[in-house]
Coordinates of C-alpha atoms in Angstrom, one line a residue:
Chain Y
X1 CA 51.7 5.5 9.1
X2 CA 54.3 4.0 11.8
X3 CA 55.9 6.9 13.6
X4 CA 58.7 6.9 16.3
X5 CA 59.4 10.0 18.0
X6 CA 62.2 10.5 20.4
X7 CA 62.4 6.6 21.5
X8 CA 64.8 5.9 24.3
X9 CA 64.8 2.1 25.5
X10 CA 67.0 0.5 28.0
X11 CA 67.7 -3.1 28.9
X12 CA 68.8 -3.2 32.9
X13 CA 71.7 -0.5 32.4
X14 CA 72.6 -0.7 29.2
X15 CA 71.0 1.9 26.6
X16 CA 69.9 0.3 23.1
X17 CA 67.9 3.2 21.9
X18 CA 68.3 6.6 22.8
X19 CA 66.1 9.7 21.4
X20 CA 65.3 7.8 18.3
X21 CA 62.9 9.0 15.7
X22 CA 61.6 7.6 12.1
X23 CA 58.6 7.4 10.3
X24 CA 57.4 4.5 8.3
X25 CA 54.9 6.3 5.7
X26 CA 54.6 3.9 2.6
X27 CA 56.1 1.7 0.5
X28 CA 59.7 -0.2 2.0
X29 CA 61.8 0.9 4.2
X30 CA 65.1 -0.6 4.7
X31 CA 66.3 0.2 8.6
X32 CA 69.7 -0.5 8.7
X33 CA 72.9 -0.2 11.3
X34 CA 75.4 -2.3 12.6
X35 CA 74.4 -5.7 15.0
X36 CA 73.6 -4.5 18.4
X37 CA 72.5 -1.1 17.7
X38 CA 69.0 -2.0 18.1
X39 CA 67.3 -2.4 14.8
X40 CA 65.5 -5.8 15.9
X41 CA 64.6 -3.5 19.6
X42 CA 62.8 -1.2 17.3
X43 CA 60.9 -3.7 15.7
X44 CA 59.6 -5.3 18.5
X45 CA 58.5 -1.6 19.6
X46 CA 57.0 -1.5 16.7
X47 CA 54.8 -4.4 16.9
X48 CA 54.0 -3.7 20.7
X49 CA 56.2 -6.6 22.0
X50 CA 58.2 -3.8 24.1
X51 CA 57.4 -0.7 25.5
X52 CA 59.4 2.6 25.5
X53 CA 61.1 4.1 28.3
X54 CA 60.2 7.3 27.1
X55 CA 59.3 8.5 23.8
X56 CA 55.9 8.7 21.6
X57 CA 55.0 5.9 19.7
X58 CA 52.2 6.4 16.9
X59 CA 50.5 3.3 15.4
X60 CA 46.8 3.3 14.1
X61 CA 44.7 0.8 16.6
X62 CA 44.1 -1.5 13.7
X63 CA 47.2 -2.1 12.0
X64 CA 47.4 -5.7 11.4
X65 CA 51.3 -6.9 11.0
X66 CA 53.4 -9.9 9.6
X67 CA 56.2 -10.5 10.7
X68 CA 59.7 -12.7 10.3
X69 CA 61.3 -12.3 13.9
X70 CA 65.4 -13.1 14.0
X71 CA 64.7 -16.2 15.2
X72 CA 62.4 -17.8 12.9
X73 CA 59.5 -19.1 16.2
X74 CA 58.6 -21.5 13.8
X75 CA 56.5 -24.2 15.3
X76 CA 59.6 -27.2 15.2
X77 CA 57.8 -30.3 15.7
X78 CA 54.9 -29.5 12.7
X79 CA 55.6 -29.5 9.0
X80 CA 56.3 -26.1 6.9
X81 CA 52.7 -26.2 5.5
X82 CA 51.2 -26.6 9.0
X83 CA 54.0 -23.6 9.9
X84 CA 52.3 -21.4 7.0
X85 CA 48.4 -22.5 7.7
X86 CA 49.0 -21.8 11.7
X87 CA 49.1 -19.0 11.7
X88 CA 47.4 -17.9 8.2
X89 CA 43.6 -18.7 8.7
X90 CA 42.1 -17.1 5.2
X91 CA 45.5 -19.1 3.1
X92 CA 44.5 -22.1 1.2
X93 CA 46.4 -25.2 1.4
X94 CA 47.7 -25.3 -2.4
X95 CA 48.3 -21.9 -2.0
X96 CA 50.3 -22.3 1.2
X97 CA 51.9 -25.2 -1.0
X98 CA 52.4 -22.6 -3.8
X99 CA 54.6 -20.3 -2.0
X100 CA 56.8 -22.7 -0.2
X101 CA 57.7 -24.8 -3.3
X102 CA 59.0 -21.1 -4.8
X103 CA 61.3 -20.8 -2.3
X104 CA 62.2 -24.0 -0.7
X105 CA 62.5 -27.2 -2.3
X106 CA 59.6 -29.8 -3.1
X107 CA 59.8 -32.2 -0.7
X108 CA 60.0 -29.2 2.2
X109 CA 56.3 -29.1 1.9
X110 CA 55.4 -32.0 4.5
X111 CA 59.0 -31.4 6.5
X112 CA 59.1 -30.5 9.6
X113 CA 60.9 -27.2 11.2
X114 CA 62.6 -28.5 13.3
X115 CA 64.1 -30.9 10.4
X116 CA 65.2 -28.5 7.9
X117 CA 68.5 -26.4 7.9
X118 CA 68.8 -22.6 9.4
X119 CA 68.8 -21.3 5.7
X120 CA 65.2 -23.1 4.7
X121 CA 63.5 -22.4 8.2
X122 CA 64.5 -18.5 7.8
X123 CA 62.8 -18.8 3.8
X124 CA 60.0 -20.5 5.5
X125 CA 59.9 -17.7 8.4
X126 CA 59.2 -15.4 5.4
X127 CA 56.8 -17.1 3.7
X128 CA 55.2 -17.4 6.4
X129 CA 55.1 -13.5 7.3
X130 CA 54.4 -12.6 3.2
X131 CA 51.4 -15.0 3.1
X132 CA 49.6 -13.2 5.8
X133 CA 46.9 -10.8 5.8
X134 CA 48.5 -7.8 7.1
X135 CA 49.1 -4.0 6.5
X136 CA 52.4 -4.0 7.1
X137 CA 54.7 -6.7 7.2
X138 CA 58.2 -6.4 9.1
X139 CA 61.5 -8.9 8.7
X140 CA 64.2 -8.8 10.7
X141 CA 67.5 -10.3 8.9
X142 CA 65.5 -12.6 6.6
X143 CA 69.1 -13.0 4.6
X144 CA 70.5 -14.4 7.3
X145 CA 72.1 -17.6 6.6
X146 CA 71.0 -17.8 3.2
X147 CA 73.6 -17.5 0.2
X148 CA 73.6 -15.5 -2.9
X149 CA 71.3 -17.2 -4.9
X150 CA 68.8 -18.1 -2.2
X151 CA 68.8 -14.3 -1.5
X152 CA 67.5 -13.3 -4.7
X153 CA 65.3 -15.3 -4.6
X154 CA 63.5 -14.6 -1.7
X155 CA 64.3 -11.1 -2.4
X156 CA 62.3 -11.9 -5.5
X157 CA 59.6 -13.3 -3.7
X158 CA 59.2 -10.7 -1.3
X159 CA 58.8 -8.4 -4.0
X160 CA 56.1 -10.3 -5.6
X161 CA 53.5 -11.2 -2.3
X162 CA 54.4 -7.5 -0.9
X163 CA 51.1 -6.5 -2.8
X164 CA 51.5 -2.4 -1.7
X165 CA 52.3 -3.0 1.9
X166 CA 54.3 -1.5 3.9
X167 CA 57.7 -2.7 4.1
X168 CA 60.0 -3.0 6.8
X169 CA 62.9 -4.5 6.6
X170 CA 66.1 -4.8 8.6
X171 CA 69.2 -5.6 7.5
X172 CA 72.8 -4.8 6.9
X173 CA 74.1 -5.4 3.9
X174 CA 71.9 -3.6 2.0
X175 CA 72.2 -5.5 -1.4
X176 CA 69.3 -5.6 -3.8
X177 CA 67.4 -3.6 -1.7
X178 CA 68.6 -0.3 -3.1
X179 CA 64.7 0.6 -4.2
X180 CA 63.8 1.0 0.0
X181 CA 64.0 3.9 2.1
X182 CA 66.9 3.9 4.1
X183 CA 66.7 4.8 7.8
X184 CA 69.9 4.3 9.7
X185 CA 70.2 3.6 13.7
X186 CA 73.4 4.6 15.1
Chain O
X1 CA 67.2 -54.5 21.9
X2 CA 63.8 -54.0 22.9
X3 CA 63.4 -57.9 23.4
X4 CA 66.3 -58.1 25.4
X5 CA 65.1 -55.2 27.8
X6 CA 61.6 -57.3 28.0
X7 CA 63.8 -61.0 28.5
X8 CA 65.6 -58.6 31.4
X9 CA 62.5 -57.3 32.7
X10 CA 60.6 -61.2 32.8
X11 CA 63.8 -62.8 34.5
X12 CA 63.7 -60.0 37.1
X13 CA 60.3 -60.1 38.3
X14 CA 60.6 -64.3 38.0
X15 CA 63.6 -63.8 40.4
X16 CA 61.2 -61.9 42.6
X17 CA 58.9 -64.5 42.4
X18 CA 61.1 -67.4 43.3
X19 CA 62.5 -65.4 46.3
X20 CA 59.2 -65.0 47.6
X21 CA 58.2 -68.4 47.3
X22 CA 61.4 -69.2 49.2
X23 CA 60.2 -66.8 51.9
X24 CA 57.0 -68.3 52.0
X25 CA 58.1 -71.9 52.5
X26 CA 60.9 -71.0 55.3
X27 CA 58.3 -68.5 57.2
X28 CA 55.6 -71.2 56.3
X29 CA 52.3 -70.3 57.7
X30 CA 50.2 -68.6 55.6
X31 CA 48.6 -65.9 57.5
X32 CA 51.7 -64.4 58.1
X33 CA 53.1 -64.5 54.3
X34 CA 51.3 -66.2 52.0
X35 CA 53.5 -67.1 48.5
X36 CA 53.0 -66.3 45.0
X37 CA 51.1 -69.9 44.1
X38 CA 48.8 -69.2 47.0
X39 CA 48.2 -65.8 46.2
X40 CA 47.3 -66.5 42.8
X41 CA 45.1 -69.4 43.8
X42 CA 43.1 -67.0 45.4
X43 CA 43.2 -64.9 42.8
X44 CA 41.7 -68.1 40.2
X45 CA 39.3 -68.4 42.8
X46 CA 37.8 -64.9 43.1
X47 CA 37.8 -65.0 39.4
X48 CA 35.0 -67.6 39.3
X49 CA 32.7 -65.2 41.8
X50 CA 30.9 -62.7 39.9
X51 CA 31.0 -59.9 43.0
X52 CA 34.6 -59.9 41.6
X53 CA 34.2 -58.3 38.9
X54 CA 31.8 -56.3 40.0
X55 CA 34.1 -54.9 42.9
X56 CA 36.7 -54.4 40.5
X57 CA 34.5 -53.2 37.8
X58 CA 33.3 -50.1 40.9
X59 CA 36.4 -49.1 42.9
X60 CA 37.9 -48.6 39.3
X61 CA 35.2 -46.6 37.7
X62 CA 34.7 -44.6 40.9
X63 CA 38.7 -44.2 41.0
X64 CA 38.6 -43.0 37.3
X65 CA 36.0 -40.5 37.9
X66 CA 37.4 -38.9 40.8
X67 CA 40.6 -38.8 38.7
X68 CA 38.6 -36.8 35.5
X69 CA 37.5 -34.7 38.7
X70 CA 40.3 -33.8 39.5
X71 CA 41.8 -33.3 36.3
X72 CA 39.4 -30.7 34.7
X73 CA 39.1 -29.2 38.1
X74 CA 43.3 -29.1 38.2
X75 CA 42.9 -28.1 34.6
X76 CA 40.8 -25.2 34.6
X77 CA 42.5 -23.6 38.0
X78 CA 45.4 -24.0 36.6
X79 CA 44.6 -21.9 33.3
X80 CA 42.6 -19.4 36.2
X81 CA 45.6 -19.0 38.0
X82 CA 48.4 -18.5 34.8
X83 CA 45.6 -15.5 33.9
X84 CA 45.0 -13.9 36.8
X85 CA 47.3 -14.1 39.4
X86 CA 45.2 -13.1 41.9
X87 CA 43.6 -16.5 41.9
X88 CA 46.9 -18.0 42.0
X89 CA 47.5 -16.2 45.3
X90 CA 43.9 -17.1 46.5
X91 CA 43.9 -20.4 45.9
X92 CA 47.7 -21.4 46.6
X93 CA 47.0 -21.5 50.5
X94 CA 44.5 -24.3 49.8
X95 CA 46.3 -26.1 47.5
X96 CA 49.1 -26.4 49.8
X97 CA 46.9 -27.5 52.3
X98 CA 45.4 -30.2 50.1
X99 CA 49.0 -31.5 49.5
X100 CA 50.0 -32.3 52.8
X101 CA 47.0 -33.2 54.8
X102 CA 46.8 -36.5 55.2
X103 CA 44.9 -38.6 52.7
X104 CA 43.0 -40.5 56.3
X105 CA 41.9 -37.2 57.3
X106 CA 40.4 -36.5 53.8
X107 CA 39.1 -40.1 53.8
X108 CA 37.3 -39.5 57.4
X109 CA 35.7 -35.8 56.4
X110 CA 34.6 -37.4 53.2
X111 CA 32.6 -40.3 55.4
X112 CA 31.0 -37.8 57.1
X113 CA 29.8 -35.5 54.4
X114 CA 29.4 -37.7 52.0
X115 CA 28.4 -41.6 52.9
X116 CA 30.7 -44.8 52.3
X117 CA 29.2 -45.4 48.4
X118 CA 30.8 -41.7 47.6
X119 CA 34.2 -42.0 49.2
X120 CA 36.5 -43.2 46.6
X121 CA 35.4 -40.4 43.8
X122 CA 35.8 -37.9 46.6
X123 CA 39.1 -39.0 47.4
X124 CA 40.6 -39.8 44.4
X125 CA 39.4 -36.2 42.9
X126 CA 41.5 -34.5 46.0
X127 CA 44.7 -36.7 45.6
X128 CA 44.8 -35.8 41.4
X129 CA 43.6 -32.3 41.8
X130 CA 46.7 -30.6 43.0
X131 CA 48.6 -33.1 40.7
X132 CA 46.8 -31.5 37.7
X133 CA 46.8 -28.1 39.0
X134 CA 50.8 -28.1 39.8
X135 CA 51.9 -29.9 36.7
X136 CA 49.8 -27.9 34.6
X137 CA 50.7 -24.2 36.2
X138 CA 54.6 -25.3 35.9
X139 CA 53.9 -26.1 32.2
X140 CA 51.9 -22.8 31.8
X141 CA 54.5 -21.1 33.2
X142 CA 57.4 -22.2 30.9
X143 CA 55.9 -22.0 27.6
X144 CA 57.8 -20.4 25.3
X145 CA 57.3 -16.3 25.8
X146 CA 58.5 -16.1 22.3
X147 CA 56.3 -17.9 20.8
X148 CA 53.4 -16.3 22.5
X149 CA 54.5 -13.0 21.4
X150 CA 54.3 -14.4 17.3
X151 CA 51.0 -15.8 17.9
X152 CA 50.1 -12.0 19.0
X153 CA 51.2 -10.5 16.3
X154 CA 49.6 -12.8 13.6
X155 CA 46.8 -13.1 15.6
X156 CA 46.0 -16.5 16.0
X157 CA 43.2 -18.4 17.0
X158 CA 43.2 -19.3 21.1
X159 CA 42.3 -23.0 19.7
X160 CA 45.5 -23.2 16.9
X161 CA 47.5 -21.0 20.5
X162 CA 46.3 -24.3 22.4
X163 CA 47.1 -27.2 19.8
X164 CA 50.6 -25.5 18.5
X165 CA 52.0 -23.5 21.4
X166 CA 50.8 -24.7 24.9
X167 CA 50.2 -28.4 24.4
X168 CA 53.5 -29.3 23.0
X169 CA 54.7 -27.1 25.7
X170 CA 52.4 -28.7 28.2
X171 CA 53.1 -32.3 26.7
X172 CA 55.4 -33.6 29.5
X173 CA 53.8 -32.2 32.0
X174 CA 50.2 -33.9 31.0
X175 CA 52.3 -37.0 30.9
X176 CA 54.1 -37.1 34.0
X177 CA 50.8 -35.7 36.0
X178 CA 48.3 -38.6 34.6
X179 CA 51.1 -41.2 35.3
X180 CA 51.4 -40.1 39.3
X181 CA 48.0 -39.6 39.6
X182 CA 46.2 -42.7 38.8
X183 CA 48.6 -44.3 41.1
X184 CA 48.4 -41.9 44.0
X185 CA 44.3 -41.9 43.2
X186 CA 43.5 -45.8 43.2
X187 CA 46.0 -45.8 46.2
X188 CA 44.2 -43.2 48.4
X189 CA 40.8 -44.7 46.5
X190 CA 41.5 -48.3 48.3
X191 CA 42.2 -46.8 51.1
X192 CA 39.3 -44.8 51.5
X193 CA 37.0 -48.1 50.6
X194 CA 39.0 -49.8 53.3
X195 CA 38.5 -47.4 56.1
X196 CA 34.5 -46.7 54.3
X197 CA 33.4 -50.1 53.6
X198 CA 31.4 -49.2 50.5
X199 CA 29.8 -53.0 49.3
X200 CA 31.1 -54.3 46.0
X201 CA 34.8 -52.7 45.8
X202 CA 38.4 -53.4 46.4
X203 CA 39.1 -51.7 49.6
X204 CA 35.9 -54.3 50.8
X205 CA 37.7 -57.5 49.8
X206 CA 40.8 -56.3 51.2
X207 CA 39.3 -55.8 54.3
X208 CA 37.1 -59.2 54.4
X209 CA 40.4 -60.9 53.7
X210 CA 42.0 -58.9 56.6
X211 CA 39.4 -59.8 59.2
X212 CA 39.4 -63.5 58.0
X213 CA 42.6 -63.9 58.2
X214 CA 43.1 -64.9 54.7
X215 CA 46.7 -63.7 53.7
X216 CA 46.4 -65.3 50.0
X217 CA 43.3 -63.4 49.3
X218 CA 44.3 -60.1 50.5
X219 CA 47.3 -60.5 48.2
X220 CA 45.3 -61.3 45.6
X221 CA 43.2 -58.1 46.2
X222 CA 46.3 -56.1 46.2
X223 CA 47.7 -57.9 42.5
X224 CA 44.2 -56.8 41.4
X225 CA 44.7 -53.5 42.5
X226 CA 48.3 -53.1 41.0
X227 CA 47.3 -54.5 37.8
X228 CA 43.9 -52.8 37.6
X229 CA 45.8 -49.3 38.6
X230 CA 49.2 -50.7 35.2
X231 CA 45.9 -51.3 32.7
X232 CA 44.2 -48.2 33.4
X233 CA 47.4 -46.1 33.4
X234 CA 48.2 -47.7 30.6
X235 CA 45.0 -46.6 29.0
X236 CA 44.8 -43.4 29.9
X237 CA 48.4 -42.6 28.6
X238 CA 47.8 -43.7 25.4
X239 CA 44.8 -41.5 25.2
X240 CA 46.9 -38.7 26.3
X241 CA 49.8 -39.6 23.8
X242 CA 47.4 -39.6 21.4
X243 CA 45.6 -36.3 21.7
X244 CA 49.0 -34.4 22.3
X245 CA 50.4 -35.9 19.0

């Protein structure tokens, strides 16, 4: 269990979070709230990339995470099964293979990153985070960029490699997703 | 394109040439500029003694040691210093002393402690360590904090960190560093075997052909050098270009 009690976090004078509190139990939680308010701050809280101002943050020691940051950091100069194996040590290469041709096209496999469009690296950001051995695994706007189609799908395929983790995702426009939790920042 | 740039390049240097030669006949006397023909006369002619080779064969294996000296030594100080910033403090002091002392002073201390045969590894070590170590502590110092922060998360292994994350972020760096310091190393290398004396190397002929007057041979030292200095360079970056692919 995730829990954030009263989290207050400031960038130079500017306030992003202030007195926030949620808990992530189980199952998926949708965190929503218009750009800005400081959905993607949380996260990174979350995952230990920030630290609070002030506030209680409770995460067991050995929760492992996934995670599809905003801005993809996918390694741009390697190819998207390199991008998937990097960082996925127990994934085998034709199932690394597997799960890219399900959401990308076949000939994505030996691309590079830093060759495909924003749309395919943001799929491949979340193939990457699904295929890894995690408890929990957190995205931050995987539908960005994508259109209608493509976000079903991966929608789809999130559902299907979630495997009982815990879910995390941010978003908002909250389409498809009306199974998860909702907890709203504002 | 590219043979035009290398038709460019070749009518360049032979324009060089040619004015030297010019220079050479007007000044003519050959201990005070010897031209091109002469100098690679000399050149033939050393190429039929054996010490040649041998010479060139030392002062360029002792020059590429002292440069593998200094680059793991740069290397791992570097890495030491992006960790712990203490040891950057600690050891920033020396390395800007090492930078601007002059290569003479480090040639004459190294004499001393060391002998004549040990010179040129010494020296060339000091001249590519702080190369290494700055290069590589810049490079450290930019990589992508991002990126660093996603290899966290999904824990990766410090050798995939290495291969995907700080070499290509290290990449120029690497390149620019080994390029500079072979130069700067067989430079201050010669040097140090001109001022040492160590038998069978470059900085010996140089200085055999200085005392005898023989302006044609001490050029043809020097184009041994320079070329010697282009081949190993050359070498040594494809290696590099090769491991950072």
């Amino acid at each position: 269990m995730i829990e954030l009690k009263n989290i207050s976090k400031s960038f130079e004078d500017k306030k992003v979070l202030d007195n926030f509190s949620a808990v992530f139990d189980e199952g998926g939680y949708l965190l929503k709230g218009p750009s800005g308010i400081g959905k993607t701050t949380c996260i990174l809280l979350i995952l230990g990339l920030l630290k609070p101002d002030e506030g209680e943050l409770n995460i067991p020691d050995n929760m492992r995470f996934a995670v599809c940051f905003q801005e993809n950091r996918l390694f741009e100069k390697e190819t998207a099964l390199t991008n998937i194996l990097a960082v996925n040590e127990n994934v085998s290469n034709e199932a690394a293979t597997q799960a890219i041709c399900e959401l990308l096209p076949e000939d994505s496999v030996n691309k590079k990153a830093g060759e495909m469009s924003g749309g395919m690296k943001r799929r491949l950001a979340v193939i990457r985070a699904m295929l890894h051995d995690s408890d929990a695994v957190i995205l931050d706007e995987p539908f960005t960029g994508l259109d209608d189609a493509s976000r079903d799908k991966t929608i789809s395929f999130i559902r299907k490699y979630l495997n009982g983790r815990l879910l995390i995702i941010t978003s908002h426009d909250e389409r498809g997703l009306d199974d998860l939790k909702v907890i709203s920042i504002d | 394109m590219k043979t035009r740039k290398y038709i460019r390049t070749t009518l360049i240097v032979l324009i060089w040439l040619v004015i030297w030669q010019i220079l050479a006949v007007i000044v003519n006397n050959s201990i005070l500029l010897s031209g091109p023909v002469d100098t690679v006369k000399a050149l033939i002619d050393l190429g039929t003694q054996p010490s040649f080779y041998l010479s060139v064969g030392a002062t360029a294996g002792k020059v590429l040691i002292g440069f593998l000296i200094g680059l793991v030594t740069g290397t791992l100080l570097s890495v030491l210093s992006y960790r712990f910033s203490l040891v950057k403090d600690f050891l920033s002091p020396f390395v800007s002393v090492v930078k601007s002392i002059p290569v003479v002073s480090f040639i004459i201390i190294a004499l001393i402690w060391a002998g004549s045969s040990n010179v040129t590894v010494i020296v060339s070590s000091v001249i590519a360590f702080p190369i290494f170590y700055k290069n590589i502590l810049e490079g450290l110092s930019v990589t992508d904090k991002k990126m660093l922060d996603m290899a966290k998360v999904f824990q990766m292994k410090t050798s995939k960190k290495i291969r995907y994350i700080y070499l290509p972020s290290l990449s120029s760096h690497i390149k620019s560093a080994v390029s500079l310091a072979i130069g700067m190393a067989f430079r201050g290398g010669i040097t140090a075997e001109v001022v040492g004396q160590p038998l069978r190397s470059v900085g010996n002929g140089l200085y055999r052909a200085k005392i005898n007057l023989a302006t044609s041979e001490m050029l043809a030292w020097t184009l041994t050098a320079v070329l010697a200095a282009f081949i190993i360079e050359r070498l040594i970056s494809f290696i590099v270009k090769k491991v950072l692919k």
